mmCIF file of C-alpha atoms in Angstrom:
data_model
loop_
_atom_site.group_PDB
_atom_site.id
_atom_site.type_symbol
_atom_site.label_atom_id
_atom_site.label_comp_id
_atom_site.label_asym_id
_atom_site.label_seq_id
_atom_site.Cartn_x
_atom_site.Cartn_y
_atom_site.Cartn_z
ATOM 1 C CA MET A 1 -0.011 -0.118 -0.085
ATOM 2 C CA THR A 2 1.060 3.459 -0.867
ATOM 3 C CA TYR A 3 -0.152 6.581 -0.145
ATOM 4 C CA ARG A 4 -0.052 10.120 -1.697
ATOM 5 C CA LEU A 5 0.377 13.285 0.173
ATOM 6 C CA HIS A 6 -0.826 16.475 -1.197
ATOM 7 C CA TYR A 7 1.297 18.985 1.292
ATOM 8 C CA ALA A 8 2.714 22.250 1.772
ATOM 9 C CA PRO A 9 5.942 23.065 4.187
ATOM 10 C CA ASP A 10 4.314 23.514 8.013
ATOM 11 C CA ASN A 11 0.508 23.158 7.201
ATOM 12 C CA ALA A 12 -1.432 20.803 8.452
ATOM 13 C CA SER A 13 0.002 17.737 6.230
ATOM 14 C CA LEU A 14 2.744 17.897 9.013
ATOM 15 C CA ILE A 15 0.497 16.042 11.080
ATOM 16 C CA VAL A 16 0.211 13.525 8.833
ATOM 17 C CA ARG A 17 3.502 13.409 7.697
ATOM 18 C CA ILE A 18 4.384 12.465 11.055
ATOM 19 C CA THR A 19 1.674 9.977 11.317
ATOM 20 C CA LEU A 20 2.805 8.271 8.236
ATOM 21 C CA GLU A 21 6.414 8.299 8.886
ATOM 22 C CA GLU A 22 5.877 6.400 12.077
ATOM 23 C CA LEU A 23 3.641 3.955 10.755
ATOM 24 C CA ARG A 24 6.399 3.217 8.425
ATOM 25 C CA GLN A 25 4.328 3.810 6.083
ATOM 26 C CA PRO A 26 5.532 4.029 1.804
ATOM 27 C CA TYR A 27 4.084 7.115 1.025
ATOM 28 C CA GLU A 28 4.538 9.827 -1.974
ATOM 29 C CA THR A 29 4.255 13.354 -1.864
ATOM 30 C CA THR A 30 2.636 16.026 -3.987
ATOM 31 C CA LEU A 31 3.517 19.592 -3.191
ATOM 32 C CA VAL A 32 0.500 22.098 -3.078
ATOM 33 C CA ASP A 33 1.768 25.516 -4.635
ATOM 34 C CA ARG A 34 0.073 27.935 -1.452
ATOM 35 C CA ALA A 35 1.906 30.905 -2.904
ATOM 36 C CA ALA A 36 0.554 30.212 -6.198
ATOM 37 C CA LYS A 37 -2.899 29.249 -4.762
ATOM 38 C CA ALA A 38 -2.630 26.069 -5.821
ATOM 39 C CA GLN A 39 -5.225 24.855 -2.837
ATOM 40 C CA LYS A 40 -8.272 26.604 -4.977
ATOM 41 C CA SER A 41 -7.001 25.035 -7.790
ATOM 42 C CA LEU A 42 -9.713 23.027 -10.093
ATOM 43 C CA GLY A 43 -7.272 20.153 -10.009
ATOM 44 C CA PHE A 44 -6.815 20.204 -6.060
ATOM 45 C CA LEU A 45 -10.529 21.128 -5.418
ATOM 46 C CA ALA A 46 -11.848 18.337 -7.366
ATOM 47 C CA LEU A 47 -9.603 15.927 -4.121
ATOM 48 C CA ASN A 48 -10.984 18.589 -1.555
ATOM 49 C CA PRO A 49 -13.748 20.897 -2.549
ATOM 50 C CA SER A 50 -13.377 22.571 0.513
ATOM 51 C CA GLY A 51 -10.013 23.721 -0.756
ATOM 52 C CA LEU A 52 -7.963 22.730 2.499
ATOM 53 C CA ILE A 53 -4.875 20.932 2.838
ATOM 54 C CA PRO A 54 -4.163 17.982 3.597
ATOM 55 C CA VAL A 55 -5.765 15.417 1.459
ATOM 56 C CA LEU A 56 -4.053 11.791 1.370
ATOM 57 C CA GLU A 57 -5.078 9.757 -1.486
ATOM 58 C CA THR A 58 -5.234 5.868 -0.213
ATOM 59 C CA PRO A 59 -6.058 2.461 -2.376
ATOM 60 C CA HIS A 60 -9.804 2.785 -0.791
ATOM 61 C CA ALA A 61 -10.837 6.849 -0.793
ATOM 62 C CA VAL A 62 -9.574 10.239 -1.359
ATOM 63 C CA MET A 63 -9.384 11.509 2.564
ATOM 64 C CA PHE A 64 -9.694 14.987 4.001
ATOM 65 C CA GLU A 65 -9.909 16.655 6.693
ATOM 66 C CA THR A 66 -7.000 16.470 9.484
ATOM 67 C CA GLY A 67 -8.740 14.664 12.409
ATOM 68 C CA ALA A 68 -10.937 11.829 10.000
ATOM 69 C CA ILE A 69 -7.061 10.979 7.954
ATOM 70 C CA LEU A 70 -5.733 10.953 11.521
ATOM 71 C CA LEU A 71 -8.415 8.467 12.833
ATOM 72 C CA TRP A 72 -8.476 6.031 9.802
ATOM 73 C CA LEU A 73 -4.501 5.444 9.622
ATOM 74 C CA VAL A 74 -5.366 4.622 13.474
ATOM 75 C CA ASP A 75 -7.764 2.157 12.711
ATOM 76 C CA ARG A 76 -6.358 0.924 9.676
ATOM 77 C CA HIS A 77 -2.842 0.587 11.208
ATOM 78 C CA GLU A 78 -4.079 -0.536 14.702
ATOM 79 C CA ARG A 79 -1.254 2.095 15.777
ATOM 80 C CA LEU A 80 -1.256 5.281 17.286
ATOM 81 C CA GLY A 81 -4.487 5.618 19.091
ATOM 82 C CA PRO A 82 -6.504 3.108 20.927
ATOM 83 C CA PRO A 83 -8.585 0.262 19.019
ATOM 84 C CA PRO A 84 -12.361 0.477 19.254
ATOM 85 C CA ASP A 85 -12.456 -1.781 21.905
ATOM 86 C CA ASP A 86 -9.839 -0.151 24.408
ATOM 87 C CA THR A 87 -11.269 1.364 27.956
ATOM 88 C CA GLN A 88 -9.233 4.585 26.408
ATOM 89 C CA ARG A 89 -11.098 4.894 22.885
ATOM 90 C CA GLY A 90 -13.641 7.365 24.221
ATOM 91 C CA ASP A 91 -11.123 10.069 26.020
ATOM 92 C CA PHE A 92 -9.056 8.818 22.887
ATOM 93 C CA LEU A 93 -11.833 10.285 20.696
ATOM 94 C CA LYS A 94 -13.409 12.982 22.436
ATOM 95 C CA TRP A 95 -9.745 14.495 22.986
ATOM 96 C CA LEU A 96 -9.014 14.294 19.278
ATOM 97 C CA PHE A 97 -12.471 15.874 18.070
ATOM 98 C CA PHE A 98 -11.447 18.681 20.450
ATOM 99 C CA VAL A 99 -8.154 19.539 19.364
ATOM 100 C CA ALA A 100 -9.779 19.401 15.534
ATOM 101 C CA ASN A 101 -13.031 20.785 15.703
ATOM 102 C CA THR A 102 -12.290 23.690 18.773
ATOM 103 C CA LEU A 103 -8.464 24.178 19.189
ATOM 104 C CA HIS A 104 -7.466 23.969 15.514
ATOM 105 C CA PRO A 105 -9.988 26.152 14.584
ATOM 106 C CA ALA A 106 -9.705 29.140 16.927
ATOM 107 C CA LEU A 107 -6.095 29.164 15.688
ATOM 108 C CA ARG A 108 -7.351 29.367 11.586
ATOM 109 C CA MET A 109 -9.307 32.691 13.697
ATOM 110 C CA VAL A 110 -6.108 34.180 14.951
ATOM 111 C CA PHE A 111 -4.175 33.406 11.837
ATOM 112 C CA TYR A 112 -7.042 34.615 8.945
ATOM 113 C CA PRO A 113 -9.219 36.712 10.618
ATOM 114 C CA ASP A 114 -10.455 38.596 7.317
ATOM 115 C CA GLN A 115 -11.897 35.076 6.659
ATOM 116 C CA TYR A 116 -14.515 35.303 8.855
ATOM 117 C CA VAL A 117 -15.080 39.069 9.896
ATOM 118 C CA GLY A 118 -14.220 41.198 6.596
ATOM 119 C CA THR A 119 -11.200 43.402 6.149
ATOM 120 C CA ASP A 120 -12.078 45.806 8.897
ATOM 121 C CA GLU A 121 -8.629 45.570 10.873
ATOM 122 C CA ALA A 122 -10.470 46.675 14.075
ATOM 123 C CA THR A 123 -13.302 43.746 14.021
ATOM 124 C CA GLN A 124 -10.102 41.625 13.176
ATOM 125 C CA GLY A 125 -8.019 42.977 15.743
ATOM 126 C CA ARG A 126 -10.970 42.012 18.575
ATOM 127 C CA LEU A 127 -11.829 38.580 17.304
ATOM 128 C CA ARG A 128 -7.651 37.653 17.339
ATOM 129 C CA SER A 129 -7.759 39.384 20.726
ATOM 130 C CA HIS A 130 -10.875 37.245 21.655
ATOM 131 C CA MET A 131 -9.235 33.855 20.141
ATOM 132 C CA GLN A 132 -6.155 34.441 21.898
ATOM 133 C CA GLY A 133 -8.077 34.163 25.436
ATOM 134 C CA GLU A 134 -9.990 30.920 23.807
ATOM 135 C CA ILE A 135 -6.679 29.201 22.828
ATOM 136 C CA THR A 136 -4.822 29.863 26.161
ATOM 137 C CA ARG A 137 -8.190 28.001 27.673
ATOM 138 C CA HIS A 138 -8.219 25.001 25.313
ATOM 139 C CA LEU A 139 -4.497 24.187 26.255
ATOM 140 C CA ASP A 140 -4.931 24.575 30.016
ATOM 141 C CA LYS A 141 -7.309 21.758 29.225
ATOM 142 C CA LEU A 142 -5.121 19.863 27.610
ATOM 143 C CA GLU A 143 -2.276 20.556 29.953
ATOM 144 C CA LEU A 144 -4.530 18.736 32.533
ATOM 145 C CA VAL A 145 -5.002 15.759 30.472
ATOM 146 C CA ALA A 146 -1.517 15.460 29.731
ATOM 147 C CA ALA A 147 -0.780 15.578 33.988
ATOM 148 C CA LYS A 148 -2.748 13.052 34.401
ATOM 149 C CA SER A 149 -1.849 10.998 31.522
ATOM 150 C CA PRO A 150 1.039 7.738 31.747
ATOM 151 C CA GLY A 151 3.356 9.414 29.511
ATOM 152 C CA TRP A 152 1.436 10.282 26.288
ATOM 153 C CA PHE A 153 -2.374 11.942 25.737
ATOM 154 C CA ALA A 154 -3.737 8.516 25.410
ATOM 155 C CA GLY A 155 -1.681 6.349 27.394
ATOM 156 C CA PRO A 156 1.646 5.141 28.101
ATOM 157 C CA ASP A 157 2.022 5.001 24.237
ATOM 158 C CA VAL A 158 2.630 7.599 21.108
ATOM 159 C CA SER A 159 -0.179 8.868 19.619
ATOM 160 C CA VAL A 160 -1.376 10.660 16.902
ATOM 161 C CA LEU A 161 -3.415 13.183 19.067
ATOM 162 C CA ASP A 162 0.242 14.055 20.164
ATOM 163 C CA PHE A 163 1.606 14.922 16.725
ATOM 164 C CA TYR A 164 -1.355 17.167 16.738
ATOM 165 C CA VAL A 165 -0.924 19.530 19.825
ATOM 166 C CA ALA A 166 2.806 19.524 19.188
ATOM 167 C CA ALA A 167 2.135 21.158 15.921
ATOM 168 C CA ILE A 168 -0.109 23.380 17.199
ATOM 169 C CA LEU A 169 2.283 24.451 19.794
ATOM 170 C CA ARG A 170 4.485 25.041 17.132
ATOM 171 C CA TRP A 171 2.709 27.144 14.449
ATOM 172 C CA LEU A 172 1.114 29.122 17.911
ATOM 173 C CA ALA A 173 5.123 30.266 18.777
ATOM 174 C CA LEU A 174 5.660 31.429 15.178
ATOM 175 C CA TYR A 175 2.652 33.036 13.425
ATOM 176 C CA PRO A 176 1.178 34.369 11.702
ATOM 177 C CA ALA A 177 4.410 37.290 11.829
ATOM 178 C CA PRO A 178 6.475 35.148 9.897
ATOM 179 C CA LYS A 179 9.555 35.737 11.721
ATOM 180 C CA GLY A 180 8.408 37.761 14.608
ATOM 181 C CA GLY A 181 6.708 34.800 16.329
ATOM 182 C CA ALA A 182 3.541 35.563 18.779
ATOM 183 C CA ASP A 183 4.399 37.746 21.903
ATOM 184 C CA TRP A 184 1.673 36.637 23.330
ATOM 185 C CA PHE A 185 2.084 32.891 23.269
ATOM 186 C CA SER A 186 4.997 30.965 25.513
ATOM 187 C CA ILE A 187 4.782 27.304 25.672
ATOM 188 C CA ASP A 188 6.672 27.462 29.132
ATOM 189 C CA GLN A 189 2.883 28.331 30.756
ATOM 190 C CA TRP A 190 2.450 24.311 29.651
ATOM 191 C CA PRO A 191 5.022 22.641 31.552
ATOM 192 C CA HIS A 192 3.202 19.345 30.903
ATOM 193 C CA LEU A 193 2.869 19.883 26.958
ATOM 194 C CA TYR A 194 6.280 21.389 26.750
ATOM 195 C CA GLU A 195 7.575 17.997 27.945
ATOM 196 C CA MET A 196 5.147 16.183 25.770
ATOM 197 C CA ALA A 197 6.917 17.807 22.589
ATOM 198 C CA THR A 198 10.170 17.959 24.097
ATOM 199 C CA ARG A 199 10.142 14.021 23.638
ATOM 200 C CA LEU A 200 8.815 14.058 20.313
ATOM 201 C CA GLU A 201 11.739 15.735 18.872
ATOM 202 C CA HIS A 202 13.444 13.020 19.481
ATOM 203 C CA CYS A 203 11.672 10.417 18.014
ATOM 204 C CA ARG A 204 12.659 9.255 14.411
ATOM 205 C CA CYS A 205 9.761 9.840 12.702
ATOM 206 C CA VAL A 206 9.910 13.620 13.733
ATOM 207 C CA THR A 207 13.314 14.035 12.375
ATOM 208 C CA ALA A 208 12.362 12.486 9.041
ATOM 209 C CA ALA A 209 9.989 15.520 9.271
ATOM 210 C CA ILE A 210 12.100 17.602 10.051
ATOM 211 C CA LYS A 211 14.496 16.905 7.095
ATOM 212 C CA ALA A 212 11.490 16.748 4.630
ATOM 213 C CA GLU A 213 9.910 20.180 5.425
ATOM 214 C CA GLY A 214 13.076 22.179 7.059
ATOM 215 C CA LEU A 215 11.716 22.451 10.418
ATOM 216 C CA GLY A 216 14.939 22.826 12.281
ATOM 217 C CA GLN A 217 15.938 20.653 15.362
ATOM 218 C CA THR A 218 13.631 22.041 18.067
ATOM 219 C CA PRO A 219 10.310 22.362 15.805
ATOM 220 C CA PHE A 220 8.278 22.442 19.044
ATOM 221 C CA THR A 221 9.847 23.863 21.811
ATOM 222 C CA ALA A 222 12.023 26.587 20.281
ATOM 223 C CA PRO A 223 10.258 26.537 16.464
ATOM 224 C CA ARG A 224 12.099 28.777 13.661
ATOM 225 C CA TYR A 225 10.413 29.949 10.644
ATOM 226 C CA PRO A 226 10.825 26.577 8.221
ATOM 227 C CA THR A 227 13.782 26.290 4.871
ATOM 228 C CA PRO A 228 11.807 23.644 3.173
ATOM 229 C CA PRO A 229 13.757 22.371 -0.121
ATOM 230 C CA GLU A 230 10.779 22.842 -1.797
ATOM 231 C CA GLY A 231 7.680 24.828 -1.268
ATOM 232 C CA SER A 232 6.291 27.743 0.876
ATOM 233 C CA ALA A 233 4.559 28.044 4.693
ATOM 234 C CA THR A 234 2.254 30.230 3.681
#
């Protein structure tokens, strides 16, 4: 089985790349050139009518929506998340969908406020400020989960949920200002999330993603703007 990942550097496709690397599944990549708005092209919209990255082509279906792709891979390969009959499955699912449906959209509102409230800068500023507060509260919840967990969010083994949260921590530290970072955010506020992110940086799957997308050696705990070998993060 070979997958095809439609990706852009340091986008949500990063989470899927790390997952495929950890699963040791063969996959090919197709760059979606965001600088040319290729995600809005007819060819890409035929794969994902929402025009969002990532898309994962599989032998069974074309998958989009990050949470759906991750859950499909977990169930298909029976790794990186509790199986359906595991007592931890319910907790895993609710936090995975909390991250995908609540935390991740909040990031989009901070990064792209014009897509939600139009071009008025004052209105954009109010939305951005409000959602920064919401994100802080969301991370507080995840910090409590991490504090109670024996090693990783879903138990003693690493899961796709860990990959998802770590990527979000990275983006919060870097964007929307390309090289200046976010002055309202510091991962040090959440020590258990910081510890999880530190351990992930030493995993083989993350090392592979670092090389593929030019992320730097500490992509989660002390991130820098990426220097990918192809394409652009924005």
